[in-house]
Every structure is written in structure tokens, then in C-alpha cells.
Coordinates of N, CA and C in Angstrom, one line a residue:
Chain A
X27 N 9.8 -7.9 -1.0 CA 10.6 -6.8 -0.4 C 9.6 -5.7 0.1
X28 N 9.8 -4.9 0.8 CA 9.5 -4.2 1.6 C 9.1 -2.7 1.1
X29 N 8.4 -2.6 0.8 CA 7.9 -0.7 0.5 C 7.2 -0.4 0.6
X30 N 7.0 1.3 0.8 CA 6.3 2.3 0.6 C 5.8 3.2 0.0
X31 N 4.2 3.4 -0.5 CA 3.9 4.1 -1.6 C 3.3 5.4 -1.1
X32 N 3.6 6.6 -1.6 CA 3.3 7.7 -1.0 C 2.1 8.3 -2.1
X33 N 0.9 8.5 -2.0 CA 0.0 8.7 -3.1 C -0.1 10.5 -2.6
X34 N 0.0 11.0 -3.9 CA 0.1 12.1 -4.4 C 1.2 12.5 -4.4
X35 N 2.6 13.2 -5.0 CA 3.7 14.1 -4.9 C 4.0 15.2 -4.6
X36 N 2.4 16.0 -4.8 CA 2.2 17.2 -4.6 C 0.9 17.4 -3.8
X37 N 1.1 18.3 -2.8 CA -0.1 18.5 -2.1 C -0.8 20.3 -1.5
X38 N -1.5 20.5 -2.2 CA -1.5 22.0 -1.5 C -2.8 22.6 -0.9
X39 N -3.0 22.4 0.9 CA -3.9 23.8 1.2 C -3.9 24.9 1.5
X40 N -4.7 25.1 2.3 CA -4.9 26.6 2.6 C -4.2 26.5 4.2
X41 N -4.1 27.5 4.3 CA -3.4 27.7 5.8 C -4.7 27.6 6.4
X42 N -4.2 26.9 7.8 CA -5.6 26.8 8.5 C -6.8 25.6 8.3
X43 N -5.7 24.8 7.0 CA -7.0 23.9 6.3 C -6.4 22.6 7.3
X44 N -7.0 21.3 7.1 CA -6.6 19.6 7.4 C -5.1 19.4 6.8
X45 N -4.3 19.3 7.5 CA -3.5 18.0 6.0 C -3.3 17.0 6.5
X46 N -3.7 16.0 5.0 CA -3.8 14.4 5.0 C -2.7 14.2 4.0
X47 N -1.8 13.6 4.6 CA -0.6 13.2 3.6 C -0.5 11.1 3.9
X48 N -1.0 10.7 2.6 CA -1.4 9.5 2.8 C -0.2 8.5 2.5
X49 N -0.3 7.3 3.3 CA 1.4 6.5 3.1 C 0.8 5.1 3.5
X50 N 0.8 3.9 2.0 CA 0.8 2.9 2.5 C 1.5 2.0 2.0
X51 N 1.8 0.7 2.7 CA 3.1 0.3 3.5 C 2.8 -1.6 2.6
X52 N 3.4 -2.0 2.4 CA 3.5 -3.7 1.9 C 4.8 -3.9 2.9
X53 N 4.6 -5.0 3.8 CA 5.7 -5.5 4.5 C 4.8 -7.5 4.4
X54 N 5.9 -8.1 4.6 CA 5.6 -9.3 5.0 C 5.5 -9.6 7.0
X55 N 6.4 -8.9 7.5 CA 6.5 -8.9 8.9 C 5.8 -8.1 9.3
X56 N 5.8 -8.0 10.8 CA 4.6 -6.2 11.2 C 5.7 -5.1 11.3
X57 N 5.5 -4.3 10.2 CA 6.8 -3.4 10.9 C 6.5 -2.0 11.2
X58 N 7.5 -1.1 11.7 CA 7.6 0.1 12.2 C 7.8 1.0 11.1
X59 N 7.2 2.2 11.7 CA 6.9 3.0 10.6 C 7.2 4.2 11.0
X60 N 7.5 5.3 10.5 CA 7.9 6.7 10.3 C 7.6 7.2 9.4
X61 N 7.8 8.7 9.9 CA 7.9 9.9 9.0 C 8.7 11.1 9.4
X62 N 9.2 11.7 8.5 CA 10.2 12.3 8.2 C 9.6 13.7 7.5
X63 N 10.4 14.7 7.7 CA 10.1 16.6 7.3 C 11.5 16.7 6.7
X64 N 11.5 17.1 5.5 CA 12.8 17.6 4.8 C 12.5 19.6 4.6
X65 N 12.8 20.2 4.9 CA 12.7 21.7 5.0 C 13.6 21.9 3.8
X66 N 13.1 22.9 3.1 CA 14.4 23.3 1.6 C 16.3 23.6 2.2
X67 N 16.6 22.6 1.4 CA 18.3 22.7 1.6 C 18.6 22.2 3.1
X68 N 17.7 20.9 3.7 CA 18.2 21.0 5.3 C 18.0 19.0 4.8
X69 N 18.4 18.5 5.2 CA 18.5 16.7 6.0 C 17.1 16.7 6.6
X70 N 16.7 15.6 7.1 CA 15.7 15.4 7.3 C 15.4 15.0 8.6
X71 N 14.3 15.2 9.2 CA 14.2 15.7 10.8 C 12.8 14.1 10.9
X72 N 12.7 13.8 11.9 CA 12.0 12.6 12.0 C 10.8 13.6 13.1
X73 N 9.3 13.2 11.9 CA 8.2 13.7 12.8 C 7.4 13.0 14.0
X74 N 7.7 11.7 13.6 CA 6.6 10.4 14.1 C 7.7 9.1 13.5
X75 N 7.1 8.2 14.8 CA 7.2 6.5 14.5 C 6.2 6.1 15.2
X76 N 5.6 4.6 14.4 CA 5.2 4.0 15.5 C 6.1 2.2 15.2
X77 N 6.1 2.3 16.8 CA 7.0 1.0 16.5 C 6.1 -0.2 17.4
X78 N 4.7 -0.4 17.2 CA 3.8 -1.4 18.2 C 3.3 -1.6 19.2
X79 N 3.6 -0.2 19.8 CA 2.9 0.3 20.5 C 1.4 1.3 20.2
X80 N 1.2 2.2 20.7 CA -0.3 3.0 20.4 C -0.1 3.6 19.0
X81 N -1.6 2.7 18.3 CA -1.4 2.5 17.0 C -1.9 4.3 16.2
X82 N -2.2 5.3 17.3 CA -2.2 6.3 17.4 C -0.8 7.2 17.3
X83 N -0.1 7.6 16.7 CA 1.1 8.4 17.5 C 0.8 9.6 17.2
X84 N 1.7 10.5 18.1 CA 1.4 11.7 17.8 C 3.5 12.1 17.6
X85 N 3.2 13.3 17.1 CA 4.7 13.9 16.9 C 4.7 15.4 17.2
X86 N 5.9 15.6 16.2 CA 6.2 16.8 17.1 C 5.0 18.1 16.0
X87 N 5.5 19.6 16.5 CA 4.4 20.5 15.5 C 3.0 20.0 15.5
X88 N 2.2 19.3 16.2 CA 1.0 18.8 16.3 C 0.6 17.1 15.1
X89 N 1.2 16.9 14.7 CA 1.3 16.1 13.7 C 0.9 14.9 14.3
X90 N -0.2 14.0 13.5 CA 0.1 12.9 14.1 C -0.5 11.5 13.0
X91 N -0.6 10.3 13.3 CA -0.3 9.3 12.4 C -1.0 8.0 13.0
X92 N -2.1 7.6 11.8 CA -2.7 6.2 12.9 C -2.0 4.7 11.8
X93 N -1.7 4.3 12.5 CA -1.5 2.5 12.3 C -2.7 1.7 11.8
X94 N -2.8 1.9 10.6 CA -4.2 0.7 10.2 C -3.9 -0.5 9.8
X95 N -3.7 -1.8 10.3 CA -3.0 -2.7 9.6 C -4.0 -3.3 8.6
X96 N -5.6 -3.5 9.1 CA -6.2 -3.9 8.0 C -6.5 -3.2 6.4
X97 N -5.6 -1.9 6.5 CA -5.5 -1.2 5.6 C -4.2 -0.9 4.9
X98 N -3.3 -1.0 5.9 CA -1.7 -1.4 5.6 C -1.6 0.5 5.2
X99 N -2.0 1.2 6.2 CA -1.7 2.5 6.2 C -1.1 3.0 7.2
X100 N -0.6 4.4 6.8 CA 0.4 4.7 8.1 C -0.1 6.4 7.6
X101 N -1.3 6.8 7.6 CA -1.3 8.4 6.8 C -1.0 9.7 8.2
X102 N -0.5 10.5 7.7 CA -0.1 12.1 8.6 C -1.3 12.5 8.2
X103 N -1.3 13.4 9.7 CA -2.1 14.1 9.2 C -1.9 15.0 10.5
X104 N -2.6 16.5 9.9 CA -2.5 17.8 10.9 C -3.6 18.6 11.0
X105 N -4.2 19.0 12.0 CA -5.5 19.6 12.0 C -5.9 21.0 11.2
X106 N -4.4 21.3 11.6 CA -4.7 23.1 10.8 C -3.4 23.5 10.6
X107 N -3.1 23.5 9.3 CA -1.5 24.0 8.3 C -1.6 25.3 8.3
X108 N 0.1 25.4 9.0 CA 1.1 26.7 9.2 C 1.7 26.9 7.9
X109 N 1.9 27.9 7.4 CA 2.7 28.6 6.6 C 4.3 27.7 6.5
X110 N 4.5 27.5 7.9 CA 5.8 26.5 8.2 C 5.8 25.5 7.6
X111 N 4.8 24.6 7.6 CA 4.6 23.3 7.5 C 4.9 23.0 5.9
X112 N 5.2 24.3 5.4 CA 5.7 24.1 3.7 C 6.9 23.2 3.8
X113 N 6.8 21.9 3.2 CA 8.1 21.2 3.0 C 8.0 20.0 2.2
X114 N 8.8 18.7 2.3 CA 8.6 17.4 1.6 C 8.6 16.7 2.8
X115 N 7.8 15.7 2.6 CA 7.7 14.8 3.8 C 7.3 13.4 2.9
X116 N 8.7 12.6 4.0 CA 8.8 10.6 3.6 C 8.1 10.1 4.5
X117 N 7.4 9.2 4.1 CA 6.8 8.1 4.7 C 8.2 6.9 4.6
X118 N 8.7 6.2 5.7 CA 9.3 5.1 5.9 C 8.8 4.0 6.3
X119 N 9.6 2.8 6.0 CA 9.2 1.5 7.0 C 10.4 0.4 7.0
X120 N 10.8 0.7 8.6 CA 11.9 -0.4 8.6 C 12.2 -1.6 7.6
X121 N 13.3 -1.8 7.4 CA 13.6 -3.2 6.5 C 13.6 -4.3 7.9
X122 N 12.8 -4.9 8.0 CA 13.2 -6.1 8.8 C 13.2 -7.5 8.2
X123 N 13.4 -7.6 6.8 CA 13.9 -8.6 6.2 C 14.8 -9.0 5.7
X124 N 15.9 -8.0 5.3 CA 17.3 -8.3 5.3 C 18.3 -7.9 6.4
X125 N 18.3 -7.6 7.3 CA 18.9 -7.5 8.2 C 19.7 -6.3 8.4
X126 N 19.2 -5.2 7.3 CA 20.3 -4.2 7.1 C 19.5 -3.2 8.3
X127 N 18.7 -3.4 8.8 CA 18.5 -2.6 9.5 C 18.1 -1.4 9.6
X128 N 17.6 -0.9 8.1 CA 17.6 -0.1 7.4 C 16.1 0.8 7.1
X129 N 15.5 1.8 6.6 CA 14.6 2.4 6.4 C 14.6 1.8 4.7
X130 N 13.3 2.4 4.2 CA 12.9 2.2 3.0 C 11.9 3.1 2.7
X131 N 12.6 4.2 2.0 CA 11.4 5.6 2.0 C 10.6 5.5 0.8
X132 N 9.8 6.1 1.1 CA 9.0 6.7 0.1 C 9.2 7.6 -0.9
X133 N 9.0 7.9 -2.3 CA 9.1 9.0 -3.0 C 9.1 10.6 -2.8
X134 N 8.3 10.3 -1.5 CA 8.3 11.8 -1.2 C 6.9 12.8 -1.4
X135 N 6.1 13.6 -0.7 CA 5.1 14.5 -1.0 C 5.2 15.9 -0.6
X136 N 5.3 16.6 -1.3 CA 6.0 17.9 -0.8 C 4.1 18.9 -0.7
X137 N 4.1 19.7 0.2 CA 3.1 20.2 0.8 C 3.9 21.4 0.8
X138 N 2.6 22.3 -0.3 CA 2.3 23.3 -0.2 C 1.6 24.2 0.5
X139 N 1.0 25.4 1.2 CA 0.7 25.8 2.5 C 0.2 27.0 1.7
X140 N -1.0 27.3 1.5 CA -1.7 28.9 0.7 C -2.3 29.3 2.0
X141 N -1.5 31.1 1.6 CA -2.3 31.8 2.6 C -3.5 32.1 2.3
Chain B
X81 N 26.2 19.7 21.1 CA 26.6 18.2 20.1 C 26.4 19.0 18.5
X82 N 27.2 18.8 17.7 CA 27.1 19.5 16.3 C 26.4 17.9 15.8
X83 N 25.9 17.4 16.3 CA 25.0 15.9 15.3 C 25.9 15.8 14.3
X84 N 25.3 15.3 13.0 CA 25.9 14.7 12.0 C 26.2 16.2 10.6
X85 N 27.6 16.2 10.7 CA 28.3 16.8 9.3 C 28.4 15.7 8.9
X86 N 28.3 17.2 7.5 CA 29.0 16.8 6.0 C 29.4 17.8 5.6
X87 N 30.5 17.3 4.5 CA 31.1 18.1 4.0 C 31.4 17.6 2.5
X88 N 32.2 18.3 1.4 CA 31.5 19.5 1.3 C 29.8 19.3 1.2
X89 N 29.4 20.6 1.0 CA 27.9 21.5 1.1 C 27.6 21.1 -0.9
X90 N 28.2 21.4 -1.7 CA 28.5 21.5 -2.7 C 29.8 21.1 -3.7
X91 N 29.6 19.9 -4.5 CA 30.8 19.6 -5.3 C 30.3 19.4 -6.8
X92 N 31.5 19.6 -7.1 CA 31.0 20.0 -9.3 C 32.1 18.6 -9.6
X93 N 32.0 17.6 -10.4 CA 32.7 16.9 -10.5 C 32.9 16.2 -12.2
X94 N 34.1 16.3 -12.9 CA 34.0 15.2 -13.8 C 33.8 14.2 -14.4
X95 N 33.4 13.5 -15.7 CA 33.4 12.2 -15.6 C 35.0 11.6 -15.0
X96 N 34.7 10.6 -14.5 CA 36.1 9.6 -14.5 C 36.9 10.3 -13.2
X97 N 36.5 10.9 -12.3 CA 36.7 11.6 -11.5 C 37.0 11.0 -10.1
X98 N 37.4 11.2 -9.0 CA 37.0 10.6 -7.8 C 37.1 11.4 -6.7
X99 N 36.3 10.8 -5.6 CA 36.7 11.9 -4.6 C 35.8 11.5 -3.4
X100 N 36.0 11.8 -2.2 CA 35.3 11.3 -0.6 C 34.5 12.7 -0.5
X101 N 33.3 12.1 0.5 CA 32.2 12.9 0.4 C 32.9 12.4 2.0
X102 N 32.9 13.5 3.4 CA 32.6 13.3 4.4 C 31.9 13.4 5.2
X103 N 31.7 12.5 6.6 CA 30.3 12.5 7.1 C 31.2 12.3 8.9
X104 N 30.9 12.9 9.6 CA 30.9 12.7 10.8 C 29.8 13.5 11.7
X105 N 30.2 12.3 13.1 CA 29.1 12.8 13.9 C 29.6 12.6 14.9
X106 N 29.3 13.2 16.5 CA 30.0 13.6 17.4 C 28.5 12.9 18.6
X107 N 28.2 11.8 18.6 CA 27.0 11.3 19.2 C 27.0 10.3 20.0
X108 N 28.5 9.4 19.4 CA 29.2 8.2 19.6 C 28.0 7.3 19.5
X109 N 27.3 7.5 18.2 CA 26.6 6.5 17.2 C 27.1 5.5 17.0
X110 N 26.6 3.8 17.2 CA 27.1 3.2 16.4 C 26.9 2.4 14.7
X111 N 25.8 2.8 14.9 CA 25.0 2.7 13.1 C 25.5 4.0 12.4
X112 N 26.2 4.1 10.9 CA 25.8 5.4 10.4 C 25.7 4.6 8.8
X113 N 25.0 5.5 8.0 CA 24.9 5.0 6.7 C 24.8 5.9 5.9
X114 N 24.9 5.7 4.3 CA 24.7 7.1 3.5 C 23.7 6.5 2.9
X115 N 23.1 7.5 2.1 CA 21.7 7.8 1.5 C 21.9 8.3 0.1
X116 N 21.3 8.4 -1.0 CA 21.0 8.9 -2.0 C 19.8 9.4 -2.4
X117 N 19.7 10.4 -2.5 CA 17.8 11.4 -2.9 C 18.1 11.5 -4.5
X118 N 17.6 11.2 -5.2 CA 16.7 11.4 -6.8 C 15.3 11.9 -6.7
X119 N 15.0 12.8 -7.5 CA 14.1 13.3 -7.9 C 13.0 12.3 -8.0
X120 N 11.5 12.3 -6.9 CA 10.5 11.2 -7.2 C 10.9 10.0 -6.6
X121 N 12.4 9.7 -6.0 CA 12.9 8.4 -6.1 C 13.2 8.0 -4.3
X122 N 12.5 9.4 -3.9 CA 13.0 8.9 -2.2 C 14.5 9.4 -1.9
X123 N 14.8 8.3 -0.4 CA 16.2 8.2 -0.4 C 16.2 6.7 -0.8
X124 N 17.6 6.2 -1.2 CA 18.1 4.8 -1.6 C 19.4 4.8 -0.7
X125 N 19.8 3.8 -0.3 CA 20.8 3.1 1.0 C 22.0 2.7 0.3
X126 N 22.7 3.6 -0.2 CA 24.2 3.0 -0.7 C 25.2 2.2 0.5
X127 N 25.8 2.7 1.3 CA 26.1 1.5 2.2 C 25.8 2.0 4.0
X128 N 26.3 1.1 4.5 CA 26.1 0.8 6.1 C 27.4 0.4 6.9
X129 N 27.0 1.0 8.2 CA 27.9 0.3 8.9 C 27.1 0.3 10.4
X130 N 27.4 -0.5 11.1 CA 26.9 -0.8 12.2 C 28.1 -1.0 13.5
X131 N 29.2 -0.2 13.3 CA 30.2 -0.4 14.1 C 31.3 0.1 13.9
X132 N 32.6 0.7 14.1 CA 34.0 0.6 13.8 C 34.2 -0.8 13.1
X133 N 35.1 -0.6 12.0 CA 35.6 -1.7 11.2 C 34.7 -2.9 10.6
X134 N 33.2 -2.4 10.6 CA 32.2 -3.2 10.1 C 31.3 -2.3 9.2
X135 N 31.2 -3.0 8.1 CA 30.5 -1.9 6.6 C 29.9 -3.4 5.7
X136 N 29.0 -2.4 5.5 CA 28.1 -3.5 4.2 C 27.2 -2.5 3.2
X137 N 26.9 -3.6 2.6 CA 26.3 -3.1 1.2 C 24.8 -2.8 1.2
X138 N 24.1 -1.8 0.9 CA 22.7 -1.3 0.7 C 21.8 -2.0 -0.7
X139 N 21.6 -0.5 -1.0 CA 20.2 -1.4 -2.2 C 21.3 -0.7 -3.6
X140 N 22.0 0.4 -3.3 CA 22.3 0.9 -4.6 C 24.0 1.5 -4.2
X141 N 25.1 0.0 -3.9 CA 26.4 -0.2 -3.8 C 27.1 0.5 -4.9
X142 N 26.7 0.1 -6.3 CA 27.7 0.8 -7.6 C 28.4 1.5 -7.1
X143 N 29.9 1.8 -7.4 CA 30.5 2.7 -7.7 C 30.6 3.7 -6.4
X144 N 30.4 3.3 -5.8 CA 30.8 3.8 -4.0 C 31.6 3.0 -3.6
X145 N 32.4 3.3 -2.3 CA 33.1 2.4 -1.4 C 32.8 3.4 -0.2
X146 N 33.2 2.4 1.4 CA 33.1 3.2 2.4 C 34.6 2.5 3.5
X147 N 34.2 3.2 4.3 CA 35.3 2.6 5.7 C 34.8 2.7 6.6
X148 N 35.3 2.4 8.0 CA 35.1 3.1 9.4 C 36.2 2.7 10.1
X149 N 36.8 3.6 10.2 CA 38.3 3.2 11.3 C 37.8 3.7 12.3
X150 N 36.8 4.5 12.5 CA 36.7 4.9 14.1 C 35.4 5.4 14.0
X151 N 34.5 5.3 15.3 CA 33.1 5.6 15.7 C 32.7 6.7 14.8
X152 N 33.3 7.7 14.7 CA 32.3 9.1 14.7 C 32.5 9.2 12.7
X153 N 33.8 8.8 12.1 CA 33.7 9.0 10.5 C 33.1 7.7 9.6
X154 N 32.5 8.6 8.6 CA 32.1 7.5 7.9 C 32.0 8.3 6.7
X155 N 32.8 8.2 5.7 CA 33.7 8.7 4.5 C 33.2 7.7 3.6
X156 N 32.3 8.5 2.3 CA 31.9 7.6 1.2 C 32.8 8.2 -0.6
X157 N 33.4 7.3 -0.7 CA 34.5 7.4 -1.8 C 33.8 7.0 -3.1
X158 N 33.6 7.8 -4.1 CA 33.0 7.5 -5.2 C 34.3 7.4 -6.1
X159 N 34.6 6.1 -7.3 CA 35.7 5.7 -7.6 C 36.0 6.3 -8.6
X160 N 35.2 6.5 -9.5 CA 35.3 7.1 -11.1 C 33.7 7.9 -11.1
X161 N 33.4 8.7 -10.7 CA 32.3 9.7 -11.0 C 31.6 9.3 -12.6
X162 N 30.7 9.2 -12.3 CA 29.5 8.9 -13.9 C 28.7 10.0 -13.4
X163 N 28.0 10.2 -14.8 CA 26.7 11.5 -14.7 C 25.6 10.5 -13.6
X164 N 25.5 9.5 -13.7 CA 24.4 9.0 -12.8 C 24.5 9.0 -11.5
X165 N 25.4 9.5 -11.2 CA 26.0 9.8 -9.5 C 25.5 11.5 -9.2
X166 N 25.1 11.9 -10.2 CA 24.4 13.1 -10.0 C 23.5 13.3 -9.0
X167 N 23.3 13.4 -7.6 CA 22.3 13.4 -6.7 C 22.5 14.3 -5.5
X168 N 21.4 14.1 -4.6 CA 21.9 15.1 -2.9 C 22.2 13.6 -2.8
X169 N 23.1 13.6 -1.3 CA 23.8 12.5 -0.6 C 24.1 12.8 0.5
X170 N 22.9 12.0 2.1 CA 22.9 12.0 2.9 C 23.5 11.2 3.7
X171 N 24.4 11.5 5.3 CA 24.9 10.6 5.6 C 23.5 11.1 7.2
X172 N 23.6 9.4 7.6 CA 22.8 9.6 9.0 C 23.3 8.4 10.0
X173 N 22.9 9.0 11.5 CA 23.5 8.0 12.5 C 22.6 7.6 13.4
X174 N 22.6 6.1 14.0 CA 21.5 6.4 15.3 C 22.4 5.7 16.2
X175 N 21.9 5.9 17.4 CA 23.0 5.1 18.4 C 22.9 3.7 18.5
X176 N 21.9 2.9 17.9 CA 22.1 1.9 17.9 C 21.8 1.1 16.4
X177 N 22.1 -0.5 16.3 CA 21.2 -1.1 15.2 C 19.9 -1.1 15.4
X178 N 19.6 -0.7 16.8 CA 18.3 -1.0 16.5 C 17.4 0.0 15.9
X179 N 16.2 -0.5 14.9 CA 15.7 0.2 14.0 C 14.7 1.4 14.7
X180 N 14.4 1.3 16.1 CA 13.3 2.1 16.3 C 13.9 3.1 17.0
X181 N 15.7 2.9 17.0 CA 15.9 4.1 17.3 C 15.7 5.2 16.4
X182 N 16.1 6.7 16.4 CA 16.2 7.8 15.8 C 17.0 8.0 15.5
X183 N 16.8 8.2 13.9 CA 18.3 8.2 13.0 C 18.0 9.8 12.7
X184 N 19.3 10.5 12.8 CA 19.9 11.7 12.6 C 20.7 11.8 11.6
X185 N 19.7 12.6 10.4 CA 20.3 13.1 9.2 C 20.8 14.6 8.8
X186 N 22.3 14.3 8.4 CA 23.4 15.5 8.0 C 22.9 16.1 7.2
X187 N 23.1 17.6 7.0 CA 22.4 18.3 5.9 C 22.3 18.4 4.2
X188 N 23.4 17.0 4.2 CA 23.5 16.6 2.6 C 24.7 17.2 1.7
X189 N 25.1 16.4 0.6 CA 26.3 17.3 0.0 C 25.4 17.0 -1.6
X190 N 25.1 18.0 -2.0 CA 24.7 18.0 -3.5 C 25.6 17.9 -4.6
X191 N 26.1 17.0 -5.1 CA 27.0 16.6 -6.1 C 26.8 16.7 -7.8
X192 N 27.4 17.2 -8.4 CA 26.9 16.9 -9.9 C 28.1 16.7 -10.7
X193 N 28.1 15.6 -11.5 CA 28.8 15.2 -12.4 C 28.6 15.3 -13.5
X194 N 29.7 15.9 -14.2 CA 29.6 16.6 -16.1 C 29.8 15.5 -17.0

């Protein structure tokens, strides 16, 4: 089966600092991959995919995400953390083995943001 | 486009209880599904539909049922409320099956069961 392991739960820098929010992936097929921003008390807003094309992607808020397959990683990451960027963020990866057509998220890593 | 509601925002619920959690969306989606968030545990895929009058089962079916009589609702009916149904519960839509579209998630209805 198909998952995603999100290493760390908790993550906190400094405003202005890198964030590396790491996500890797066990599939049997090649699949597509996302990430997702949960803001407190809000549904969740889609930051990035890559679906096999440029193993580079970038998203929205400057964010962006490389495809390693010989590493079976999918990590975010952002140059320099806003005060905003306080939230939880899923790493996903298509189900393309049952047909449900479905996502398969991660636990979740919520990012802290110190002024 | 108001995207994907839900309703209620907030429900307090019994054991042995029952009651419809709704979800609409105004996108003329044909995929919509609900979701469950636990603490540490992600979201989990209680059921699916990929059409009017077509619905199937996720990773974590128990004690849910769904419908679709028409494009835009997709109403998840919990039969007898257990404390383990205690969760947020997301409904989301994309316009197609296919996976690389972008699924659009409702702001969740937080549920607790006594």
C-alpha cells in the first residue's frame, strides 16, 4: 500500500530562517505527489504537486518541492519564513493502486514561525 | 463560486445518536469525498463518489453511509454515533477523477461524541 511518512510533527524557526519540511513517499507505481497548508480552523488549501513533469515544482507563497526518486522524497521547502507561514502542512501521494483515486496523507507537520 | 460547504461548523453528539453532516459545492465537480483528521493521524478517506448516483468505500467505511442524488451534495450519515467518531470531518471536490486534478477542501465540521 501506498504511504507517506512526514519526519518531524513539530517544526520551529525563526522568521527569516530556511524551512525544510521533509516528506517521504513508498509507492510501488511512480506517483504524484502534493502538499497541502491547513491554517487554524480553515480546510486545506493545496501548495504544490508534482505530477511527472519538472521534478522541480514550485507553488504558491514562494514554496517549492524537488522529486527525488532515488530517494523516494518529495521535501518543501522555503527560503525565508513569514510570520504567516505559521500552520500544519500534509505531504500526500496519489493512490494509484486501488483505483479509488484518492490521496493518502501524511500525519501532518505543523510549523512554527519565531520572531 | 462559494467552493465547497459544510455544515454544521460544530456538532455535540450522543452515544447511539445519528445524524448527516452536509457537504456541497457549487463547481459542478464530479469527484467529491469525505475525509476524517485525528490527531497525528493525517486525513483518512471514509467514502467517495465519482459521479451522481455512484459512491464507494475508502480506507475507514465503519459506521458512515453516503448518497449522491445530484452533482453538487454529498451528505455523510453517521448511523449510531460512538465516541470514536470523535473527529474534524472534511468534505472535498475536484472536477474530475482524475488525480492530478485539484481537490478543494470545505472548512470542516468538528464533531464530538459523549
Amino acid at each position: 500500500a501506498q504511504s507517506v511518512t512526514q519526519l518531524g510533527s513539530h517544526v520551529s524557526v525563526s522568521e527569516g530562517a530556511l524551512v525544510l519540511l521533509r516528506c517521504n513517499y513508498s509507492s510501488s507505481v511512480p506517483p504524484y505527489l502534493f502538499w497541502y497548508v491547513q491554517y487554524p480552523n480553515q480546510g486545506l488549501q493545496l501548495l504544490l504537486k508534482y505530477t511527472s513533469a519538472a521534478t522541480l515544482v514550485k507553488g504558491i507563497n514562494d514554496f517549492e518541492a524537488e522529486f527525488k526518486k532515488s530517494e523516494t522524497s518529495f521535501h518543501l521547502t522555503k527560503p525565508s519564513a513569514h510570520m504567516s507561514d505559521a500552520a500544519e502542512y500534509f505531504c500526500a501521494v496519489s493512490d494509484r493502486e486501488t483505483g479509488r483515486r484518492a490521496l493518502t496523507f501524511g500525519s501532518g507537520t505543523r510549523l512554527q514561525v519565531q520572531p | 463560486n462559494a467552493g465547497v460547504t459544510q455544515t454544521p461548523k460544530f456538532q455535540v453528539l450522543k452515544t447511539g445518536q445519528s445524524m448527516t453532516l452536509q457537504c456541497a459545492q457549487d463547481m459542478n465537480h464530479e469527484y467529491m469525498s469525505w475525509y476524517r483528521q485525528d490527531p497525528g493521524m493525517g486525513l483518512r478517506l471514509i467514502h467517495y463518489s465519482v459521479g451522481a448516483g455512484i459512491t464507494d468505500q475508502g480506507e475507514v467505511p465503519n459506521g458512515y453511509n453516503v448518497s449522491r442524488s445530484t452533482t453538487e451534495d454529498f451528505p455523510l450519515r453517521l448511523l449510531s454515533a460512538a465516541p470514536s467518531q470523535t473527529s474534524v470531518y472534511f468534505c472535498a471536490s475536484r472536477r474530475t477523477g482524475a488525480i492530478t486534478d485539484t481537490q478543494y477542501f470545505g472548512p470542516g465540521t468538528r464533531l464530538t461524541v459523549l
